[in-house]
Structures are given as structure tokens and as C-alpha cells.
Amino acid sequence: MVFKENVIYSALMTPETFIQTLIDSRRLANLTQAELAERAHVSRRTIIDFEAGKSDIGMRRLMRILSALNLALSVSPASERPTESELRHVFRDDDE
């Protein structure tokens, strides 16, 4: 994964790497979880649970968090097709 001007480049981003990217971005911005929550107009518990991978926060909350971190979500075709193993990992049931 590579950071460049608030753009994150990754061949295939899993939920875990996406969450870690947001944690890293928060830390680079020198924001506490409480400060990010205030800027994003969400609860601190939302940030805590999301960063721990304990909850899905929904698209609206995610977009507010990204905006508070001065990040944008971009979807584009992957340069390579993911392997079956990579797809299984990305779409695995959290209860497994």
C-alpha cells in the first residue's frame, strides 16, 4: 500500500487493510479517536468499534469519516483480477 497526496494505492484492499489505512491516516493527522469522531459527527464508540473491526458503520458514516480525514473513496477497475483465495478472504463471513 502506498500513500501519495491523500490517495491510497492498493491492488486489492481488504476490510482489514482499509481500516488500518484509516487508522494510519488518523494518526498522521495527529487526531485522537474522540477528535475524529467530533469532526465526522459520529460517536467515539463508532470510531472505536470500526477501528477494531467490530461493526459495519454504513456508507454515510464512512463518508463523513473520510471527509474528516481529508480522504476520498475512489473505485476503479483493478489492474489484475484477484485470485480466488483473495476473493474468499474479502467476502468471508465475519463469523468464520
PDB file of C-alpha atoms in Angstrom:
ATOM      1  CA  MET A   1       0.000   0.000   0.000  1.00  0.00           C
ATOM      2  CA  VAL A   2       1.341   3.447  -0.920  1.00  0.00           C
ATOM      3  CA  PHE A   3       0.239   6.871   0.332  1.00  0.00           C
ATOM      4  CA  LYS A   4       0.540   9.805  -2.051  1.00  0.00           C
ATOM      5  CA  GLU A   5      -1.226  13.138  -1.627  1.00  0.00           C
ATOM      6  CA  ASN A   6      -4.151  11.672   0.329  1.00  0.00           C
ATOM      7  CA  VAL A   7      -4.534   8.878  -2.219  1.00  0.00           C
ATOM      8  CA  ILE A   8      -4.025   5.285  -1.212  1.00  0.00           C
ATOM      9  CA  TYR A   9      -2.913   2.848  -3.877  1.00  0.00           C
ATOM     10  CA  SER A  10      -3.566  -0.825  -3.312  1.00  0.00           C
ATOM     11  CA  ALA A  11      -4.083  -3.722  -5.701  1.00  0.00           C
ATOM     12  CA  LEU A  12      -6.784  -5.311  -3.556  1.00  0.00           C
ATOM     13  CA  MET A  13      -7.831  -3.699  -0.324  1.00  0.00           C
ATOM     14  CA  THR A  14      -9.342  -5.994   2.265  1.00  0.00           C
ATOM     15  CA  PRO A  15     -11.559  -4.661   5.049  1.00  0.00           C
ATOM     16  CA  GLU A  16      -8.624  -5.066   7.441  1.00  0.00           C
ATOM     17  CA  THR A  17      -6.211  -3.065   5.270  1.00  0.00           C
ATOM     18  CA  PHE A  18      -8.881  -0.420   4.646  1.00  0.00           C
ATOM     19  CA  ILE A  19      -9.471   0.003   8.384  1.00  0.00           C
ATOM     20  CA  GLN A  20      -5.729   0.093   9.057  1.00  0.00           C
ATOM     21  CA  THR A  21      -5.360   2.755   6.371  1.00  0.00           C
ATOM     22  CA  LEU A  22      -7.924   4.926   8.139  1.00  0.00           C
ATOM     23  CA  ILE A  23      -6.216   4.371  11.490  1.00  0.00           C
ATOM     24  CA  ASP A  24      -2.867   5.343   9.942  1.00  0.00           C
ATOM     25  CA  SER A  25      -4.448   8.417   8.358  1.00  0.00           C
ATOM     26  CA  ARG A  26      -5.968   9.460  11.687  1.00  0.00           C
ATOM     27  CA  ARG A  27      -2.621   9.095  13.399  1.00  0.00           C
ATOM     28  CA  LEU A  28      -0.796  11.002  10.637  1.00  0.00           C
ATOM     29  CA  ALA A  29      -3.285  13.814  11.165  1.00  0.00           C
ATOM     30  CA  ASN A  30      -2.483  13.693  14.920  1.00  0.00           C
ATOM     31  CA  LEU A  31      -6.142  13.118  15.752  1.00  0.00           C
ATOM     32  CA  THR A  32      -7.451  11.116  18.668  1.00  0.00           C
ATOM     33  CA  GLN A  33     -10.472   8.898  18.161  1.00  0.00           C
ATOM     34  CA  ALA A  34     -12.547  11.468  20.037  1.00  0.00           C
ATOM     35  CA  GLU A  35     -11.327  14.322  17.833  1.00  0.00           C
ATOM     36  CA  LEU A  36     -12.054  12.357  14.658  1.00  0.00           C
ATOM     37  CA  ALA A  37     -15.499  11.451  15.969  1.00  0.00           C
ATOM     38  CA  GLU A  38     -16.252  15.115  16.655  1.00  0.00           C
ATOM     39  CA  ARG A  39     -15.078  16.203  13.200  1.00  0.00           C
ATOM     40  CA  ALA A  40     -17.032  13.406  11.493  1.00  0.00           C
ATOM     41  CA  HIS A  41     -20.179  13.954  13.603  1.00  0.00           C
ATOM     42  CA  VAL A  42     -20.227  10.371  14.817  1.00  0.00           C
ATOM     43  CA  SER A  43     -19.815   8.926  18.297  1.00  0.00           C
ATOM     44  CA  ARG A  44     -16.426   7.982  19.681  1.00  0.00           C
ATOM     45  CA  ARG A  45     -17.841   4.467  20.171  1.00  0.00           C
ATOM     46  CA  THR A  46     -18.469   4.323  16.390  1.00  0.00           C
ATOM     47  CA  ILE A  47     -14.787   5.085  15.731  1.00  0.00           C
ATOM     48  CA  ILE A  48     -13.600   2.633  18.394  1.00  0.00           C
ATOM     49  CA  ASP A  49     -15.776  -0.219  17.116  1.00  0.00           C
ATOM     50  CA  PHE A  50     -14.972   0.497  13.470  1.00  0.00           C
ATOM     51  CA  GLU A  51     -11.217   0.616  14.077  1.00  0.00           C
ATOM     52  CA  ALA A  52     -11.480  -2.664  15.995  1.00  0.00           C
ATOM     53  CA  GLY A  53     -13.354  -4.227  13.075  1.00  0.00           C
ATOM     54  CA  LYS A  54     -16.354  -4.871  15.310  1.00  0.00           C
ATOM     55  CA  SER A  55     -19.037  -3.107  13.307  1.00  0.00           C
ATOM     56  CA  ASP A  56     -20.099  -2.027   9.871  1.00  0.00           C
ATOM     57  CA  ILE A  57     -20.770   1.684  10.088  1.00  0.00           C
ATOM     58  CA  GLY A  58     -22.671   2.279   6.865  1.00  0.00           C
ATOM     59  CA  MET A  59     -21.774   4.375   3.873  1.00  0.00           C
ATOM     60  CA  ARG A  60     -22.910   7.755   5.227  1.00  0.00           C
ATOM     61  CA  ARG A  61     -20.816   7.469   8.371  1.00  0.00           C
ATOM     62  CA  LEU A  62     -17.875   6.158   6.377  1.00  0.00           C
ATOM     63  CA  MET A  63     -18.057   9.125   4.007  1.00  0.00           C
ATOM     64  CA  ARG A  64     -18.142  11.550   6.964  1.00  0.00           C
ATOM     65  CA  ILE A  65     -15.075   9.884   8.470  1.00  0.00           C
ATOM     66  CA  LEU A  66     -13.224  10.003   5.140  1.00  0.00           C
ATOM     67  CA  SER A  67     -14.126  13.661   4.741  1.00  0.00           C
ATOM     68  CA  ALA A  68     -12.907  14.446   8.270  1.00  0.00           C
ATOM     69  CA  LEU A  69      -9.578  12.813   7.344  1.00  0.00           C
ATOM     70  CA  ASN A  70      -9.435  14.736   4.048  1.00  0.00           C
ATOM     71  CA  LEU A  71      -9.666  11.457   2.126  1.00  0.00           C
ATOM     72  CA  ALA A  72     -11.901  10.392  -0.747  1.00  0.00           C
ATOM     73  CA  LEU A  73     -13.105   6.976  -1.778  1.00  0.00           C
ATOM     74  CA  SER A  74     -12.432   6.075  -5.385  1.00  0.00           C
ATOM     75  CA  VAL A  75     -13.428   2.908  -7.202  1.00  0.00           C
ATOM     76  CA  SER A  76     -11.636   1.881 -10.360  1.00  0.00           C
ATOM     77  CA  PRO A  77     -11.005  -1.299 -12.306  1.00  0.00           C
ATOM     78  CA  ALA A  78      -8.269  -3.418 -10.813  1.00  0.00           C
ATOM     79  CA  SER A  79      -5.163  -3.839 -12.912  1.00  0.00           C
ATOM     80  CA  GLU A  80      -5.201  -7.560 -12.221  1.00  0.00           C
ATOM     81  CA  ARG A  81      -8.010  -9.904 -11.415  1.00  0.00           C
ATOM     82  CA  PRO A  82      -7.965 -11.040  -7.804  1.00  0.00           C
ATOM     83  CA  THR A  83      -7.282 -14.695  -7.128  1.00  0.00           C
ATOM     84  CA  GLU A  84      -9.995 -16.977  -5.814  1.00  0.00           C
ATOM     85  CA  SER A  85      -8.225 -17.022  -2.453  1.00  0.00           C
ATOM     86  CA  GLU A  86      -8.171 -13.205  -2.297  1.00  0.00           C
ATOM     87  CA  LEU A  87     -11.876 -13.049  -3.138  1.00  0.00           C
ATOM     88  CA  ARG A  88     -12.688 -15.631  -0.461  1.00  0.00           C
ATOM     89  CA  HIS A  89     -10.800 -13.531   2.084  1.00  0.00           C
ATOM     90  CA  VAL A  90     -12.523 -10.285   1.100  1.00  0.00           C
ATOM     91  CA  PHE A  91     -16.004 -11.810   1.106  1.00  0.00           C
ATOM     92  CA  ARG A  92     -15.606 -14.179   4.021  1.00  0.00           C
ATOM     93  CA  ASP A  93     -18.286 -14.163   6.647  1.00  0.00           C
ATOM     94  CA  ASP A  94     -17.054 -12.371   9.765  1.00  0.00           C
ATOM     95  CA  ASP A  95     -18.383 -15.214  11.894  1.00  0.00           C
ATOM     96  CA  GLU A  96     -15.999 -17.779  10.397  1.00  0.00           C
TER      97      GLU A  96
END
